[in-house]
Amino acid sequence: MTDPVLDELFDVIEARKAELPEGSYTASLFTHEKGQDAVLEKLGEEMTELVLAAKDGEDEAIAHESADIVYHLLVLLSMHEMDLEDLRAELRERR
């Protein structure tokens, strides 16, 4: 059995994209004046934080920063009209 947490998170991202609720961080990424660049900047920032956490051996921070990266990656996929199946298919090909 697989944990549906990524599917659930992606569903929330897609809903925020469609509804654009006020006060939603996710919705703000889809409407940001920088467009996709805002998400790309966040990915870069989170990657740097992950590298530093790993270098310092901070396991809790590694998990936290990894989750931030996955979240922003899913937003990026959604921005490109892609979904988790696209990601899964690519990973299957690499197996």
N, CA, C and O atoms as a DFTB+ gen file, in Angstrom:
380 C
 N C O
     1  1       0.853      -1.186       0.000
     2  2       0.000       0.000       0.000
     3  2       0.893       1.241       0.000
     4  3       1.889       1.297       0.720
     5  1       0.532       2.223      -0.802
     6  2       1.300       3.457      -0.838
     7  2       0.569       4.557      -0.088
     8  3      -0.661       4.602      -0.061
     9  1       1.326       5.419       0.504
    10  2       0.766       6.550       1.241
    11  2       0.263       7.585       0.244
    12  3       1.008       7.986      -0.650
    13  1      -0.974       8.022       0.378
    14  2      -1.541       8.964      -0.601
    15  2      -1.193      10.429      -0.338
    16  3      -1.792      11.315      -0.948
    17  1      -0.244      10.704       0.553
    18  2       0.013      12.079       0.961
    19  2       0.414      12.975      -0.213
    20  3      -0.023      14.125      -0.274
    21  1       1.224      12.485      -1.135
    22  2       1.613      13.323      -2.278
    23  2       0.425      13.612      -3.191
    24  3       0.263      14.728      -3.685
    25  1      -0.398      12.595      -3.405
    26  2      -1.602      12.805      -4.223
    27  2      -2.533      13.825      -3.569
    28  3      -3.092      14.690      -4.244
    29  1      -2.692      13.715      -2.264
    30  2      -3.548      14.653      -1.541
    31  2      -2.982      16.069      -1.613
    32  3      -3.725      17.025      -1.836
    33  1      -1.685      16.203      -1.427
    34  2      -1.048      17.518      -1.508
    35  2      -1.216      18.101      -2.906
    36  3      -1.541      19.279      -3.051
    37  1      -0.997      17.284      -3.935
    38  2      -1.140      17.783      -5.298
    39  2      -2.584      18.207      -5.568
    40  3      -2.818      19.201      -6.255
    41  1      -3.546      17.465      -5.034
    42  2      -4.953      17.848      -5.188
    43  2      -5.230      19.216      -4.552
    44  3      -5.970      20.025      -5.111
    45  1      -4.637      19.465      -3.393
    46  2      -4.810      20.767      -2.736
    47  2      -4.181      21.868      -3.590
    48  3      -4.767      22.937      -3.758
    49  1      -3.003      21.608      -4.122
    50  2      -2.334      22.590      -4.991
    51  2      -3.205      22.901      -6.196
    52  3      -3.384      24.067      -6.546
    53  1      -3.746      21.877      -6.831
    54  2      -4.611      22.078      -8.000
    55  2      -5.872      22.865      -7.627
    56  3      -6.332      23.708      -8.397
    57  1      -6.422      22.588      -6.451
    58  2      -7.615      23.318      -6.003
    59  2      -7.296      24.791      -5.757
    60  3      -8.069      25.671      -6.137
    61  1      -6.158      25.055      -5.123
    62  2      -5.758      26.453      -4.879
    63  2      -5.524      27.177      -6.202
    64  3      -5.856      28.355      -6.335
    65  1      -4.960      26.484      -7.166
    66  2      -4.722      27.060      -8.493
    67  2      -6.049      27.425      -9.162
    68  3      -6.163      28.479      -9.789
    69  1      -7.031      26.568      -9.029
    70  2      -8.330      26.797      -9.663
    71  2      -9.140      27.869      -8.948
    72  3      -9.796      28.690      -9.589
    73  1      -9.093      27.862      -7.613
    74  2      -9.960      28.741      -6.820
    75  2      -9.291      30.056      -6.422
    76  3      -9.972      31.057      -6.196
    77  1      -7.963      30.056      -6.337
    78  2      -7.185      31.233      -5.919
    79  2      -7.759      31.914      -4.671
    80  3      -8.057      33.108      -4.696
    81  1      -7.911      31.153      -3.578
    82  2      -8.453      31.761      -2.361
    83  2      -7.518      32.828      -1.792
    84  3      -6.299      32.659      -1.775
    85  1      -8.101      33.906      -1.338
    86  2      -7.322      34.993      -0.746
    87  2      -6.615      34.494       0.504
    88  3      -7.193      33.754       1.300
    89  1      -5.375      34.899       0.671
    90  2      -4.606      34.518       1.848
    91  2      -3.900      33.181       1.715
    92  3      -3.200      32.765       2.638
    93  1      -4.065      32.496       0.588
    94  2      -3.416      31.205       0.377
    95  2      -2.019      31.412      -0.204
    96  3      -1.858      32.063      -1.236
    97  1      -1.017      30.858       0.463
    98  2       0.350      30.947      -0.048
    99  2       0.443      30.277      -1.420
   100  3       1.067      30.806      -2.339
   101  1      -0.179      29.121      -1.542
   102  2      -0.145      28.400      -2.812
   103  2      -0.764      29.235      -3.922
   104  3      -0.188      29.343      -5.004
   105  1      -1.911      29.820      -3.679
   106  2      -2.562      30.666      -4.687
   107  2      -1.659      31.836      -5.050
   108  3      -1.596      32.237      -6.212
   109  1      -0.959      32.385      -4.063
   110  2      -0.089      33.533      -4.340
   111  2       1.051      33.166      -5.286
   112  3       1.535      34.020      -6.028
   113  1       1.482      31.915      -5.268
   114  2       2.531      31.491      -6.192
   115  2       2.029      31.480      -7.637
   116  3       2.784      31.772      -8.565
   117  1       0.753      31.143      -7.819
   118  2       0.184      31.108      -9.163
   119  2      -0.121      32.504      -9.707
   120  3      -0.263      32.684     -10.916
   121  1      -0.221      33.480      -8.823
   122  2      -0.556      34.837      -9.265
   123  2       0.590      35.817      -9.057
   124  3       0.430      37.015      -9.290
   125  1       1.727      35.327      -8.629
   126  2       2.871      36.193      -8.318
   127  2       3.309      36.954      -9.559
   128  3       3.298      36.419     -10.668
   129  1       3.694      38.208      -9.358
   130  2       4.117      39.048     -10.487
   131  2       5.342      38.484     -11.207
   132  3       5.538      38.748     -12.393
   133  1       6.167      37.710     -10.499
   134  2       7.338      37.095     -11.119
   135  2       6.983      35.813     -11.867
   136  3       7.821      35.241     -12.564
   137  1       5.735      35.365     -11.718
   138  2       5.325      34.129     -12.365
   139  2       6.124      32.945     -11.851
   140  3       6.397      32.823     -10.657
   141  1       6.487      32.086     -12.772
   142  2       7.229      30.872     -12.442
   143  2       8.538      31.166     -11.711
   144  3       8.988      30.354     -10.903
   145  1       9.144      32.304     -11.984
   146  2      10.420      32.638     -11.347
   147  2      10.309      32.653      -9.824
   148  3      11.280      32.341      -9.135
   149  1       9.153      33.009      -9.296
   150  2       8.975      33.006      -7.840
   151  2       9.149      31.596      -7.284
   152  3       9.772      31.409      -6.239
   153  1       8.601      30.610      -7.980
   154  2       8.722      29.219      -7.534
   155  2      10.150      28.726      -7.744
   156  3      10.689      28.011      -6.900
   157  1      10.755      29.098      -8.846
   158  2      12.136      28.687      -9.099
   159  2      13.079      29.259      -8.043
   160  3      13.999      28.573      -7.599
   161  1      12.859      30.505      -7.642
   162  2      13.668      31.105      -6.588
   163  2      13.488      30.361      -5.273
   164  3      14.455      30.127      -4.548
   165  1      12.241      29.986      -4.964
   166  2      11.979      29.235      -3.730
   167  2      12.666      27.874      -3.774
   168  3      13.224      27.427      -2.772
   169  1      12.628      27.217      -4.924
   170  2      13.308      25.926      -5.046
   171  2      14.802      26.084      -4.802
   172  3      15.405      25.270      -4.103
   173  1      15.399      27.114      -5.367
   174  2      16.821      27.359      -5.155
   175  2      17.135      27.622      -3.693
   176  3      18.107      27.100      -3.147
   177  1      16.301      28.435      -3.070
   178  2      16.484      28.755      -1.649
   179  2      16.376      27.502      -0.786
   180  3      17.203      27.268       0.095
   181  1      15.350      26.703      -1.051
   182  2      15.139      25.488      -0.254
   183  2      16.254      24.470      -0.492
   184  3      16.649      23.757       0.431
   185  1      16.760      24.398      -1.717
   186  2      17.875      23.484      -2.004
   187  2      19.117      23.886      -1.217
   188  3      19.814      23.035      -0.665
   189  1      19.385      25.174      -1.170
   190  2      20.535      25.653      -0.397
   191  2      20.360      25.299       1.079
   192  3      21.303      24.845       1.727
   193  1      19.160      25.507       1.606
   194  2      18.896      25.179       3.009
   195  2      19.034      23.684       3.264
   196  3      19.510      23.276       4.323
   197  1      18.618      22.863       2.296
   198  2      18.769      21.413       2.439
   199  2      20.235      21.012       2.463
   200  3      20.644      20.194       3.287
   201  1      21.017      21.576       1.574
   202  2      22.448      21.267       1.524
   203  2      23.122      21.642       2.851
   204  3      23.928      20.876       3.382
   205  1      22.790      22.810       3.375
   206  2      23.385      23.242       4.643
   207  2      22.953      22.342       5.793
   208  3      23.762      22.009       6.659
   209  1      21.678      21.945       5.808
   210  2      21.192      21.055       6.861
   211  2      21.893      19.698       6.786
   212  3      22.266      19.126       7.811
   213  1      22.065      19.191       5.573
   214  2      22.741      17.905       5.412
   215  2      24.208      18.015       5.836
   216  3      24.739      17.124       6.499
   217  1      24.844      19.096       5.454
   218  2      26.256      19.314       5.809
   219  2      26.429      19.350       7.322
   220  3      27.425      18.864       7.859
   221  1      25.434      19.938       8.007
   222  2      25.506      20.051       9.463
   223  2      24.935      18.826      10.178
   224  3      24.964      18.761      11.407
   225  1      24.414      17.847       9.419
   226  2      23.874      16.631      10.030
   227  2      22.598      16.856      10.817
   228  3      22.335      16.143      11.786
   229  1      21.807      17.829      10.420
   230  2      20.566      18.158      11.129
   231  2      19.385      17.423      10.484
   232  3      18.749      17.936       9.564
   233  1      19.106      16.221      10.981
   234  2      18.104      15.358      10.375
   235  2      16.707      15.988      10.319
   236  3      16.007      15.858       9.315
   237  1      16.308      16.662      11.386
   238  2      14.984      17.294      11.397
   239  2      14.897      18.377      10.317
   240  3      13.886      18.491       9.624
   241  1      15.949      19.159      10.182
   242  2      15.985      20.208       9.158
   243  2      16.037      19.601       7.752
   244  3      15.463      20.157       6.815
   245  1      16.715      18.476       7.605
   246  2      16.759      17.795       6.306
   247  2      15.346      17.405       5.887
   248  3      14.953      17.630       4.743
   249  1      14.586      16.826       6.804
   250  2      13.202      16.435       6.494
   251  2      12.363      17.660       6.162
   252  3      11.584      17.640       5.208
   253  1      12.515      18.722       6.939
   254  2      11.736      19.948       6.733
   255  2      12.036      20.566       5.371
   256  3      11.115      20.891       4.622
   257  1      13.301      20.728       5.050
   258  2      13.687      21.355       3.784
   259  2      13.324      20.465       2.599
   260  3      12.952      20.965       1.537
   261  1      13.429      19.159       2.776
   262  2      13.021      18.230       1.715
   263  2      11.533      18.364       1.419
   264  3      11.120      18.339       0.259
   265  1      10.737      18.506       2.460
   266  2       9.295      18.691       2.264
   267  2       9.015      19.999       1.526
   268  3       8.138      20.050       0.664
   269  1       9.754      21.051       1.861
   270  2       9.590      22.329       1.155
   271  2       9.915      22.175      -0.325
   272  3       9.224      22.731      -1.179
   273  1      10.960      21.426      -0.625
   274  2      11.357      21.213      -2.013
   275  2      10.279      20.439      -2.762
   276  3       9.912      20.807      -3.878
   277  1       9.777      19.385      -2.163
   278  2       8.736      18.580      -2.812
   279  2       7.497      19.434      -3.068
   280  3       6.919      19.374      -4.153
   281  1       7.086      20.225      -2.085
   282  2       5.918      21.097      -2.255
   283  2       6.113      22.051      -3.438
   284  3       5.250      22.144      -4.310
   285  1       7.233      22.748      -3.466
   286  2       7.467      23.718      -4.543
   287  2       7.642      23.020      -5.896
   288  3       7.275      23.578      -6.930
   289  1       8.193      21.821      -5.897
   290  2       8.290      21.038      -7.127
   291  2       6.889      20.702      -7.653
   292  3       6.641      20.788      -8.855
   293  1       5.990      20.326      -6.768
   294  2       4.620      20.012      -7.187
   295  2       3.913      21.249      -7.730
   296  3       3.141      21.153      -8.684
   297  1       4.169      22.402      -7.134
   298  2       3.604      23.648      -7.664
   299  2       4.142      23.896      -9.070
   300  3       3.388      24.270      -9.969
   301  1       5.427      23.690      -9.259
   302  2       6.036      23.886     -10.578
   303  2       5.424      22.944     -11.610
   304  3       5.117      23.354     -12.729
   305  1       5.247      21.679     -11.228
   306  2       4.593      20.734     -12.145
   307  2       3.206      21.235     -12.532
   308  3       2.836      21.209     -13.706
   309  1       2.449      21.685     -11.555
   310  2       1.101      22.190     -11.816
   311  2       1.128      23.400     -12.740
   312  3       0.267      23.537     -13.610
   313  1       2.109      24.277     -12.556
   314  2       2.234      25.453     -13.421
   315  2       2.446      25.062     -14.883
   316  3       2.078      25.798     -15.799
   317  1       3.043      23.895     -15.078
   318  2       3.321      23.416     -16.434
   319  2       2.267      22.419     -16.910
   320  3       2.483      21.676     -17.867
   321  1       1.115      22.417     -16.221
   322  2       0.009      21.514     -16.572
   323  2       0.460      20.056     -16.557
   324  3      -0.008      19.240     -17.351
   325  1       1.366      19.748     -15.653
   326  2       1.822      18.377     -15.455
   327  2       1.238      17.895     -14.133
   328  3       0.662      18.674     -13.373
   329  1       1.393      16.606     -13.869
   330  2       0.900      16.087     -12.602
   331  2       1.825      14.991     -12.083
   332  3       2.884      14.731     -12.655
   333  1       1.412      14.364     -11.005
   334  2       2.246      13.333     -10.391
   335  2       2.463      12.152     -11.319
   336  3       3.502      11.496     -11.245
   337  1       1.521      11.874     -12.176
   338  2       1.707      10.750     -13.096
   339  2       2.869      11.015     -14.054
   340  3       3.595      10.089     -14.415
   341  1       3.049      12.262     -14.465
   342  2       4.200      12.596     -15.296
   343  2       5.505      12.303     -14.553
   344  3       6.447      11.757     -15.126
   345  1       5.546      12.666     -13.298
   346  2       6.726      12.415     -12.475
   347  2       6.928      10.920     -12.263
   348  3       8.041      10.410     -12.394
   349  1       5.848      10.227     -11.937
   350  2       5.948       8.775     -11.732
   351  2       6.422       8.064     -12.989
   352  3       7.251       7.157     -12.911
   353  1       5.910       8.461     -14.141
   354  2       6.310       7.829     -15.404
   355  2       7.810       8.017     -15.646
   356  3       8.498       7.088     -16.070
   357  1       8.304       9.212     -15.375
   358  2       9.741       9.471     -15.556
   359  2      10.563       8.621     -14.596
   360  3      11.587       8.059     -14.985
   361  1      10.127       8.527     -13.362
   362  2      10.850       7.711     -12.382
   363  2      10.809       6.234     -12.772
   364  3      11.810       5.532     -12.629
   365  1       9.658       5.752     -13.264
   366  2       9.555       4.365     -13.714
   367  2      10.544       4.077     -14.843
   368  3      11.170       3.017     -14.875
   369  1      10.680       5.028     -15.768
   370  2      11.611       4.859     -16.883
   371  2      13.042       4.725     -16.405
   372  3      13.848       4.034     -17.028
   373  1      13.355       5.376     -15.312
   374  2      14.734       5.386     -14.809
   375  2      15.054       4.185     -13.928
   376  3      16.213       3.971     -13.571
   377  1      14.056       3.412     -13.580
   378  2      14.256       2.288     -12.682
   379  2      15.108       1.212     -13.244
   380  3      15.351       0.206     -12.578
